[in-house]
Amino acid sequence: MIQLPQINGQSEVPLYRQLYEGLRDSILAGALKDGDRLPPTRDLALQLNLNRATVSAAYALLEEDGLVNGQVGRGSYVQNKPQLESREISFSTSRPAEELFPLDEVREVTTEVMRHSAAQVLQLGSPLGYGPLREFLIQEAIAEGVFDPNEDDLLITSGCQQALDLIHKALIGPGGMVHAEEPVYPGLRNAFQRALTVDANQPGVEAMIVTPSFRNPTGYTMSLGERREIAEATRMGRRLLIEVDIYSRLRYAGEALPTIRSLGAGPQALLLRSFSKIAFPGLRVGWVIGSKALIGKLATAKQWTDLHSDQLSQAILLEFSRSGRLDAHLGRVLEAGRIRLATTLETLEQVLPQGSRFTRPQGGMNLWVTLPRGCDSSAVLEKARREGVSYLPGRYFSISTPMNESFRLSFAGLSPARIVDGLRRLGPLFEEEAKIASRYQDPMPEMAMV
Amino acid sequence: MIQLPQINGQSEVPLYRQLYEGLRDSILAGALKDGDRLPPTRDLALQLNLNRATVSAAYALLEEDGLVNGQVGRGSYVQNKPQLESREISFSTSRPAEELFPLDEVREVTTEVMRHSAAQVLQLGSPLGYGPLREFLIQEAIAEGVFDPNEDDLLITSGCQQALDLIHKALIGPGGMVHAEEPVYPGLRNAFQRALTVDANQPGVEAMIVTPSFRNPTGYTMSLGERREIAEATRMGRRLLIEVDIYSRLRYAGEALPTIRSLGAGPQALLLRSFSKIAFPGLRVGWVIGSKALIGKLATAKQWTDLHSDQLSQAILLEFSRSGRLDAHLGRVLEAGRIRLATTLETLEQVLPQGSRFTRPQGGMNLWVTLPRGCDSSAVLEKARREGVSYLPGRYFSISTPMNESFRLSFAGLSPARIVDGLRRLGPLFEEEAKIASRYQDPMPEMAMV
């Protein structure tokens, strides 16, 4: 039961083109959703009083656009969101720039891995992870001073997201709560659901979760002093510390800071890392460092959950790292990220309405924009999608406070030209929203006179 | 605090060799466990009054055996179980034969995938799975009659194990129970934990889980009649049906039977499949077919759990399937499996003590042996490990009944020669156990005389 586009028989625009544009706009605006089935051409032709070939031509254009997936005999379906997003200027996903992926190097590495380790990689593996990658990561962690071979262990996970899921499952008791600071990123909110609280003093809090460097979504980075305080509190207290450290290597300016775990946080501190942000998120490989006791519990939960992580990706990322290619890749990513961040900050200055604020991170993939009071970033998003631009509104990052005025801008995956293009399209929409908001603004109540 | 091996200064066997053999036996017997640290050479030398070089030589032999992993400055650790198992004759893991892996074909396919789809595969993907693989599996399922494009959907998971985990998480309410028949395989027991019951009439049962073809561990296969009954009960009732269908393509004899889902089980029936048993378990790719409503819930849980499954493996398995290589591989696997199963059955006839029983499956990877009354398969396992053979004792498959007399024999991963060798080593141990058991057997009580 989709809403039918308006077709104007008197227009100079061909009928198939009108139909195509109407449907395209419905998809971009989200009225037609990923997986929705379009009506059979015959039905739609009857309903709109069009020739069936006209409808087919419109569907063919949508397919060419990648907005619709047609299968003979199965009908036409609105296409997967990720493919859709790659066509619009999407500030809505915290992910790396795929045009920077060194595809030839990854091909070389893959060939290398398949030449030497194919049999090992294809056979059932250990819940702890692919042995050689685990050993490599342990040696790196020892060299960095975040791993004590006598006390600690390391578990490979399917990305950082799975580490959160396993921690929830294995280390947080029923009814136990996890303290996080708002805004929180959706992956974190999803992993802990109702066990998440913004109140550190709530009864039942068993863990605290922090992202000390370039936190998603704000890009905020903790000072050395803050890190020391948390390390001390963790060592002296009984709560777990879950330190998400997936962005720290994406520092475009300023000096690197140590992890909280390395500042003497003690055996209750878990350190979560991943290749997703620094290499390729499609290969799902992350890891957790912690005391032998905690990692043992997580490894058991890992085995229950999915036996072990995919081994081919682990072997490829090992070879990519060990051969020095990851460092070279990171060099290029940092150079590009520096320009992208600067471009974003500069353009935001120009296009945002007066009274807006935004964070100014020194790294990572995200920053946080707050529009003038009374603006609704969700309402603007609908219009933005029609302009072919998207971002993630504040409500996706909320636990307790509505944050309608704010939104996350993920800049790392877009070229500078697309960043400028996208933000310039957003500018007038925000300007308009700010005007509406100021008109409907309740005046601040005067001081009560008694 | 390891138990030190006995060293005999008068023996003709060199001291380093005595030490090596003592430690090796402790590892094989499980007294030294995976990840245990061996004492520093200096300490052990002092304790045993040996030269330090003697201890180093013993450690070097253990490393050569792959039983110990030594790192300068970090000490020596007992090696990962999977590597250990590949050295013994292991009947303990339900996994495919790695000598049958067509490595060159997998290399070709990998090169192909990396040439055409590298960028897509490396970027963040959809929780539902890699689009082209999903589409391929849907088309296959439609052709087979287990998928209605208007009603059903398909979710890619990280193996069948993750499908179980997601079902538990998303579809079984708090306190809800899942009915399964004993013996149950460890992955199933681990996924549902205390939510598993053998009592179909227990209050709170929300789902029933079955493996109609070549069930792990018994190899039991349901008749068409049984399948129809379950389909009917599912359609008429309110419980979910979780149909684990990961072995059915490994049929070495007899005629194929339809899935329960295809027999009109209705929208409460979920069908779980995987590439792990028919192709390569190290690439973690399985899938669930079910109604759009159920798959939608599972996809949400999937996103919370690990965002999405590894994409490279999905792309490789798609190409491996689509090119016809999977079918060719399966042909060779079936031929080998037929011989392995026949060899196992034949040898069991010869080596098992009188009064033993075992199942006679027509496919799959496992069969179930029950020793004479009073035998303890766990006790024999310790001795078996010393002979370099292992299997999984009955208690690993138990929910309510101790099944000490039984054990699972996983035959598919071993060559016929190793099957014969392994079973012949086990024979005398079982014979001995049966003798002990018959001696300690309580006589059946006589009819009470009143």
PDB file of N, CA and C in Angstrom, chain A residues 164-240:
ATOM      1  N   LEU A 164      31.541  -5.866  23.406  1.00  0.00           N
ATOM      2  CA  LEU A 164      30.532  -5.284  24.301  1.00  0.00           C
ATOM      3  C   LEU A 164      29.457  -6.310  24.627  1.00  0.00           C
ATOM      4  N   ASP A 165      29.006  -7.025  23.608  1.00  0.00           N
ATOM      5  CA  ASP A 165      27.970  -8.032  23.813  1.00  0.00           C
ATOM      6  C   ASP A 165      28.453  -9.124  24.778  1.00  0.00           C
ATOM      7  N   LEU A 166      29.686  -9.583  24.591  1.00  0.00           N
ATOM      8  CA  LEU A 166      30.212 -10.647  25.457  1.00  0.00           C
ATOM      9  C   LEU A 166      30.386 -10.158  26.888  1.00  0.00           C
ATOM     10  N   ILE A 167      30.836  -8.925  27.040  1.00  0.00           N
ATOM     11  CA  ILE A 167      30.999  -8.362  28.390  1.00  0.00           C
ATOM     12  C   ILE A 167      29.639  -8.303  29.084  1.00  0.00           C
ATOM     13  N   HIS A 168      28.639  -7.837  28.353  1.00  0.00           N
ATOM     14  CA  HIS A 168      27.290  -7.778  28.928  1.00  0.00           C
ATOM     15  C   HIS A 168      26.846  -9.160  29.391  1.00  0.00           C
ATOM     16  N   LYS A 169      27.074 -10.125  28.528  1.00  0.00           N
ATOM     17  CA  LYS A 169      26.615 -11.483  28.779  1.00  0.00           C
ATOM     18  C   LYS A 169      27.375 -12.150  29.934  1.00  0.00           C
ATOM     19  N   ALA A 170      28.687 -11.996  29.929  1.00  0.00           N
ATOM     20  CA  ALA A 170      29.521 -12.811  30.825  1.00  0.00           C
ATOM     21  C   ALA A 170      29.940 -12.093  32.100  1.00  0.00           C
ATOM     22  N   LEU A 171      29.976 -10.770  32.091  1.00  0.00           N
ATOM     23  CA  LEU A 171      30.564 -10.081  33.239  1.00  0.00           C
ATOM     24  C   LEU A 171      29.599  -9.174  33.993  1.00  0.00           C
ATOM     25  N   ILE A 172      28.442  -8.885  33.408  1.00  0.00           N
ATOM     26  CA  ILE A 172      27.464  -8.044  34.109  1.00  0.00           C
ATOM     27  C   ILE A 172      26.335  -8.947  34.598  1.00  0.00           C
ATOM     28  N   GLY A 173      26.103  -8.939  35.886  1.00  0.00           N
ATOM     29  CA  GLY A 173      25.090  -9.825  36.470  1.00  0.00           C
ATOM     30  C   GLY A 173      23.683  -9.422  36.049  1.00  0.00           C
ATOM     31  N   PRO A 174      22.707 -10.318  36.274  1.00  0.00           N
ATOM     32  CA  PRO A 174      21.318  -9.961  35.958  1.00  0.00           C
ATOM     33  C   PRO A 174      20.925  -8.751  36.812  1.00  0.00           C
ATOM     34  N   GLY A 175      20.375  -7.743  36.168  1.00  0.00           N
ATOM     35  CA  GLY A 175      20.018  -6.521  36.893  1.00  0.00           C
ATOM     36  C   GLY A 175      21.171  -5.555  37.089  1.00  0.00           C
ATOM     37  N   GLY A 176      22.377  -5.988  36.747  1.00  0.00           N
ATOM     38  CA  GLY A 176      23.539  -5.107  36.894  1.00  0.00           C
ATOM     39  C   GLY A 176      23.490  -3.971  35.881  1.00  0.00           C
ATOM     40  N   MET A 177      24.073  -2.822  36.252  1.00  0.00           N
ATOM     41  CA  MET A 177      24.016  -1.647  35.380  1.00  0.00           C
ATOM     42  C   MET A 177      25.421  -1.238  34.927  1.00  0.00           C
ATOM     43  N   VAL A 178      25.450  -0.575  33.787  1.00  0.00           N
ATOM     44  CA  VAL A 178      26.706  -0.071  33.232  1.00  0.00           C
ATOM     45  C   VAL A 178      26.582   1.441  33.082  1.00  0.00           C
ATOM     46  N   HIS A 179      27.527   2.145  33.633  1.00  0.00           N
ATOM     47  CA  HIS A 179      27.480   3.603  33.575  1.00  0.00           C
ATOM     48  C   HIS A 179      28.192   4.123  32.315  1.00  0.00           C
ATOM     49  N   ALA A 180      27.499   4.998  31.574  1.00  0.00           N
ATOM     50  CA  ALA A 180      28.097   5.630  30.395  1.00  0.00           C
ATOM     51  C   ALA A 180      27.688   7.091  30.370  1.00  0.00           C
ATOM     52  N   GLU A 181      28.487   7.900  29.705  1.00  0.00           N
ATOM     53  CA  GLU A 181      28.126   9.309  29.599  1.00  0.00           C
ATOM     54  C   GLU A 181      27.355   9.569  28.326  1.00  0.00           C
ATOM     55  N   GLU A 182      26.344  10.399  28.433  1.00  0.00           N
ATOM     56  CA  GLU A 182      25.551  10.784  27.282  1.00  0.00           C
ATOM     57  C   GLU A 182      26.252  11.898  26.521  1.00  0.00           C
ATOM     58  N   PRO A 183      26.113  12.044  25.209  1.00  0.00           N
ATOM     59  CA  PRO A 183      25.486  11.100  24.285  1.00  0.00           C
ATOM     60  C   PRO A 183      26.307   9.813  24.122  1.00  0.00           C
ATOM     61  N   VAL A 184      25.589   8.694  23.978  1.00  0.00           N
ATOM     62  CA  VAL A 184      26.259   7.405  23.747  1.00  0.00           C
ATOM     63  C   VAL A 184      26.012   6.971  22.300  1.00  0.00           C
ATOM     64  N   TYR A 185      26.948   6.261  21.719  1.00  0.00           N
ATOM     65  CA  TYR A 185      26.747   5.863  20.326  1.00  0.00           C
ATOM     66  C   TYR A 185      25.822   4.648  20.249  1.00  0.00           C
ATOM     67  N   PRO A 186      25.112   4.501  19.130  1.00  0.00           N
ATOM     68  CA  PRO A 186      24.059   3.476  19.048  1.00  0.00           C
ATOM     69  C   PRO A 186      24.553   2.055  19.341  1.00  0.00           C
ATOM     70  N   GLY A 187      25.759   1.717  18.889  1.00  0.00           N
ATOM     71  CA  GLY A 187      26.280   0.368  19.123  1.00  0.00           C
ATOM     72  C   GLY A 187      26.365   0.052  20.604  1.00  0.00           C
ATOM     73  N   LEU A 188      26.773   1.035  21.366  1.00  0.00           N
ATOM     74  CA  LEU A 188      26.894   0.877  22.816  1.00  0.00           C
ATOM     75  C   LEU A 188      25.509   0.752  23.452  1.00  0.00           C
ATOM     76  N   ARG A 189      24.605   1.601  23.030  1.00  0.00           N
ATOM     77  CA  ARG A 189      23.251   1.563  23.564  1.00  0.00           C
ATOM     78  C   ARG A 189      22.596   0.228  23.243  1.00  0.00           C
ATOM     79  N   ASN A 190      22.805  -0.247  22.031  1.00  0.00           N
ATOM     80  CA  ASN A 190      22.213  -1.518  21.621  1.00  0.00           C
ATOM     81  C   ASN A 190      22.791  -2.701  22.387  1.00  0.00           C
ATOM     82  N   ALA A 191      24.095  -2.656  22.654  1.00  0.00           N
ATOM     83  CA  ALA A 191      24.739  -3.792  23.319  1.00  0.00           C
ATOM     84  C   ALA A 191      24.267  -3.940  24.758  1.00  0.00           C
ATOM     85  N   PHE A 192      24.035  -2.838  25.444  1.00  0.00           N
ATOM     86  CA  PHE A 192      23.687  -2.922  26.868  1.00  0.00           C
ATOM     87  C   PHE A 192      22.214  -2.652  27.152  1.00  0.00           C
ATOM     88  N   GLN A 193      21.516  -2.076  26.172  1.00  0.00           N
ATOM     89  CA  GLN A 193      20.075  -1.853  26.301  1.00  0.00           C
ATOM     90  C   GLN A 193      19.720  -1.185  27.618  1.00  0.00           C
ATOM     91  N   ARG A 194      18.808  -1.789  28.374  1.00  0.00           N
ATOM     92  CA  ARG A 194      18.326  -1.153  29.602  1.00  0.00           C
ATOM     93  C   ARG A 194      19.322  -1.238  30.749  1.00  0.00           C
ATOM     94  N   ALA A 195      20.436  -1.933  30.519  1.00  0.00           N
ATOM     95  CA  ALA A 195      21.450  -1.984  31.577  1.00  0.00           C
ATOM     96  C   ALA A 195      22.317  -0.729  31.574  1.00  0.00           C
ATOM     97  N   LEU A 196      22.063   0.193  30.660  1.00  0.00           N
ATOM     98  CA  LEU A 196      22.884   1.399  30.555  1.00  0.00           C
ATOM     99  C   LEU A 196      22.266   2.521  31.386  1.00  0.00           C
ATOM    100  N   THR A 197      23.101   3.239  32.108  1.00  0.00           N
ATOM    101  CA  THR A 197      22.600   4.379  32.884  1.00  0.00           C
ATOM    102  C   THR A 197      23.579   5.543  32.806  1.00  0.00           C
ATOM    103  N   VAL A 198      23.049   6.761  32.869  1.00  0.00           N
ATOM    104  CA  VAL A 198      23.927   7.925  32.891  1.00  0.00           C
ATOM    105  C   VAL A 198      24.265   8.321  34.329  1.00  0.00           C
ATOM    106  N   ASP A 199      23.648   7.635  35.284  1.00  0.00           N
ATOM    107  CA  ASP A 199      23.828   7.989  36.694  1.00  0.00           C
ATOM    108  C   ASP A 199      24.852   7.059  37.333  1.00  0.00           C
ATOM    109  N   ALA A 200      26.040   7.599  37.588  1.00  0.00           N
ATOM    110  CA  ALA A 200      27.133   6.779  38.132  1.00  0.00           C
ATOM    111  C   ALA A 200      26.790   6.266  39.524  1.00  0.00           C
ATOM    112  N   ASN A 201      25.869   6.935  40.207  1.00  0.00           N
ATOM    113  CA  ASN A 201      25.562   6.550  41.585  1.00  0.00           C
ATOM    114  C   ASN A 201      24.338   5.649  41.708  1.00  0.00           C
ATOM    115  N   GLN A 202      23.769   5.283  40.557  1.00  0.00           N
ATOM    116  CA  GLN A 202      22.609   4.398  40.600  1.00  0.00           C
ATOM    117  C   GLN A 202      23.001   3.066  41.248  1.00  0.00           C
ATOM    118  N   PRO A 203      22.114   2.501  42.105  1.00  0.00           N
ATOM    119  CA  PRO A 203      22.453   1.207  42.715  1.00  0.00           C
ATOM    120  C   PRO A 203      22.606   0.145  41.625  1.00  0.00           C
ATOM    121  N   GLY A 204      23.525  -0.768  41.827  1.00  0.00           N
ATOM    122  CA  GLY A 204      23.690  -1.864  40.881  1.00  0.00           C
ATOM    123  C   GLY A 204      24.680  -1.581  39.772  1.00  0.00           C
ATOM    124  N   VAL A 205      25.318  -0.414  39.763  1.00  0.00           N
ATOM    125  CA  VAL A 205      26.301  -0.139  38.712  1.00  0.00           C
ATOM    126  C   VAL A 205      27.532  -1.021  38.936  1.00  0.00           C
ATOM    127  N   GLU A 206      27.826  -1.868  37.941  1.00  0.00           N
ATOM    128  CA  GLU A 206      28.941  -2.813  38.067  1.00  0.00           C
ATOM    129  C   GLU A 206      30.101  -2.443  37.165  1.00  0.00           C
ATOM    130  N   ALA A 207      29.868  -1.546  36.226  1.00  0.00           N
ATOM    131  CA  ALA A 207      30.933  -1.212  35.275  1.00  0.00           C
ATOM    132  C   ALA A 207      30.760   0.208  34.776  1.00  0.00           C
ATOM    133  N   MET A 208      31.870   0.750  34.317  1.00  0.00           N
ATOM    134  CA  MET A 208      31.841   2.078  33.713  1.00  0.00           C
ATOM    135  C   MET A 208      32.454   1.913  32.335  1.00  0.00           C
ATOM    136  N   ILE A 209      31.819   2.544  31.352  1.00  0.00           N
ATOM    137  CA  ILE A 209      32.355   2.421  30.001  1.00  0.00           C
ATOM    138  C   ILE A 209      32.769   3.798  29.498  1.00  0.00           C
ATOM    139  N   VAL A 210      33.979   3.862  28.983  1.00  0.00           N
ATOM    140  CA  VAL A 210      34.501   5.147  28.505  1.00  0.00           C
ATOM    141  C   VAL A 210      35.222   4.947  27.178  1.00  0.00           C
ATOM    142  N   THR A 211      35.229   6.019  26.370  1.00  0.00           N
ATOM    143  CA  THR A 211      36.049   6.067  25.163  1.00  0.00           C
ATOM    144  C   THR A 211      36.946   7.294  25.334  1.00  0.00           C
ATOM    145  N   PRO A 212      38.154   7.097  25.862  1.00  0.00           N
ATOM    146  CA  PRO A 212      38.941   8.278  26.241  1.00  0.00           C
ATOM    147  C   PRO A 212      39.414   9.112  25.043  1.00  0.00           C
ATOM    148  N   SER A 213      39.537   8.500  23.881  1.00  0.00           N
ATOM    149  CA  SER A 213      40.048   9.258  22.736  1.00  0.00           C
ATOM    150  C   SER A 213      39.033   9.318  21.611  1.00  0.00           C
ATOM    151  N   PHE A 214      38.644  10.567  21.247  1.00  0.00           N
ATOM    152  CA  PHE A 214      37.775  10.824  20.105  1.00  0.00           C
ATOM    153  C   PHE A 214      36.479  10.028  20.226  1.00  0.00           C
ATOM    154  N   ARG A 215      35.853  10.259  21.354  1.00  0.00           N
ATOM    155  CA  ARG A 215      34.632   9.518  21.670  1.00  0.00           C
ATOM    156  C   ARG A 215      33.565   9.713  20.598  1.00  0.00           C
ATOM    157  N   ASN A 216      32.901   8.637  20.274  1.00  0.00           N
ATOM    158  CA  ASN A 216      31.761   8.649  19.379  1.00  0.00           C
ATOM    159  C   ASN A 216      30.523   8.948  20.218  1.00  0.00           C
ATOM    160  N   PRO A 217      29.739   9.991  19.974  1.00  0.00           N
ATOM    161  CA  PRO A 217      29.718  10.839  18.781  1.00  0.00           C
ATOM    162  C   PRO A 217      30.422  12.193  18.893  1.00  0.00           C
ATOM    163  N   THR A 218      30.867  12.591  20.079  1.00  0.00           N
ATOM    164  CA  THR A 218      31.292  13.992  20.210  1.00  0.00           C
ATOM    165  C   THR A 218      32.711  14.260  19.719  1.00  0.00           C
ATOM    166  N   GLY A 219      33.541  13.232  19.667  1.00  0.00           N
ATOM    167  CA  GLY A 219      34.944  13.439  19.350  1.00  0.00           C
ATOM    168  C   GLY A 219      35.763  13.879  20.554  1.00  0.00           C
ATOM    169  N   TYR A 220      35.100  13.936  21.723  1.00  0.00           N
ATOM    170  CA  TYR A 220      35.757  14.395  22.953  1.00  0.00           C
ATOM    171  C   TYR A 220      36.910  13.465  23.357  1.00  0.00           C
ATOM    172  N   THR A 221      38.013  14.071  23.836  1.00  0.00           N
ATOM    173  CA  THR A 221      39.177  13.306  24.295  1.00  0.00           C
ATOM    174  C   THR A 221      39.518  13.694  25.728  1.00  0.00           C
ATOM    175  N   MET A 222      39.689  12.679  26.582  1.00  0.00           N
ATOM    176  CA  MET A 222      40.003  12.945  27.992  1.00  0.00           C
ATOM    177  C   MET A 222      41.443  13.406  28.159  1.00  0.00           C
ATOM    178  N   SER A 223      41.640  14.331  29.089  1.00  0.00           N
ATOM    179  CA  SER A 223      42.995  14.783  29.424  1.00  0.00           C
ATOM    180  C   SER A 223      43.726  13.692  30.199  1.00  0.00           C
ATOM    181  N   LEU A 224      45.023  13.862  30.328  1.00  0.00           N
ATOM    182  CA  LEU A 224      45.813  12.913  31.108  1.00  0.00           C
ATOM    183  C   LEU A 224      45.314  12.868  32.552  1.00  0.00           C
ATOM    184  N   GLY A 225      44.948  14.027  33.079  1.00  0.00           N
ATOM    185  CA  GLY A 225      44.453  14.097  34.449  1.00  0.00           C
ATOM    186  C   GLY A 225      43.186  13.274  34.638  1.00  0.00           C
ATOM    187  N   GLU A 226      42.243  13.427  33.712  1.00  0.00           N
ATOM    188  CA  GLU A 226      41.003  12.647  33.801  1.00  0.00           C
ATOM    189  C   GLU A 226      41.296  11.151  33.730  1.00  0.00           C
ATOM    190  N   ARG A 227      42.208  10.786  32.842  1.00  0.00           N
ATOM    191  CA  ARG A 227      42.552   9.365  32.702  1.00  0.00           C
ATOM    192  C   ARG A 227      43.131   8.816  34.002  1.00  0.00           C
ATOM    193  N   ARG A 228      44.032   9.587  34.610  1.00  0.00           N
ATOM    194  CA  ARG A 228      44.642   9.147  35.871  1.00  0.00           C
ATOM    195  C   ARG A 228      43.571   8.966  36.949  1.00  0.00           C
ATOM    196  N   GLU A 229      42.621   9.882  36.980  1.00  0.00           N
ATOM    197  CA  GLU A 229      41.559   9.792  37.991  1.00  0.00           C
ATOM    198  C   GLU A 229      40.744   8.514  37.823  1.00  0.00           C
ATOM    199  N   ILE A 230      40.405   8.212  36.572  1.00  0.00           N
ATOM    200  CA  ILE A 230      39.602   7.008  36.329  1.00  0.00           C
ATOM    201  C   ILE A 230      40.418   5.751  36.631  1.00  0.00           C
ATOM    202  N   ALA A 231      41.686   5.770  36.269  1.00  0.00           N
ATOM    203  CA  ALA A 231      42.553   4.624  36.568  1.00  0.00           C
ATOM    204  C   ALA A 231      42.589   4.384  38.075  1.00  0.00           C
ATOM    205  N   GLU A 232      42.768   5.448  38.817  1.00  0.00           N
ATOM    206  CA  GLU A 232      42.836   5.374  40.286  1.00  0.00           C
ATOM    207  C   GLU A 232      41.518   4.854  40.864  1.00  0.00           C
ATOM    208  N   ALA A 233      40.412   5.418  40.373  1.00  0.00           N
ATOM    209  CA  ALA A 233      39.101   5.001  40.877  1.00  0.00           C
ATOM    210  C   ALA A 233      38.849   3.526  40.568  1.00  0.00           C
ATOM    211  N   THR A 234      39.301   3.083  39.394  1.00  0.00           N
ATOM    212  CA  THR A 234      39.108   1.674  39.036  1.00  0.00           C
ATOM    213  C   THR A 234      39.944   0.768  39.935  1.00  0.00           C
ATOM    214  N   ARG A 235      41.183   1.178  40.173  1.00  0.00           N
ATOM    215  CA  ARG A 235      42.070   0.358  41.005  1.00  0.00           C
ATOM    216  C   ARG A 235      41.538   0.259  42.432  1.00  0.00           C
ATOM    217  N   MET A 236      41.011   1.371  42.952  1.00  0.00           N
ATOM    218  CA  MET A 236      40.572   1.392  44.338  1.00  0.00           C
ATOM    219  C   MET A 236      39.165   0.799  44.507  1.00  0.00           C
ATOM    220  N   GLY A 237      38.380   0.806  43.435  1.00  0.00           N
ATOM    221  CA  GLY A 237      36.983   0.392  43.572  1.00  0.00           C
ATOM    222  C   GLY A 237      36.762  -1.043  43.150  1.00  0.00           C
ATOM    223  N   ARG A 238      35.509  -1.384  42.956  1.00  0.00           N
ATOM    224  CA  ARG A 238      35.183  -2.764  42.599  1.00  0.00           C
ATOM    225  C   ARG A 238      34.522  -2.848  41.236  1.00  0.00           C
ATOM    226  N   ARG A 239      34.383  -1.709  40.564  1.00  0.00           N
ATOM    227  CA  ARG A 239      33.727  -1.738  39.265  1.00  0.00           C
ATOM    228  C   ARG A 239      34.685  -2.093  38.147  1.00  0.00           C
ATOM    229  N   LEU A 240      34.122  -2.721  37.125  1.00  0.00           N
ATOM    230  CA  LEU A 240      34.877  -2.944  35.894  1.00  0.00           C
ATOM    231  C   LEU A 240      35.055  -1.618  35.174  1.00  0.00           C
TER     232      LEU A 240
END
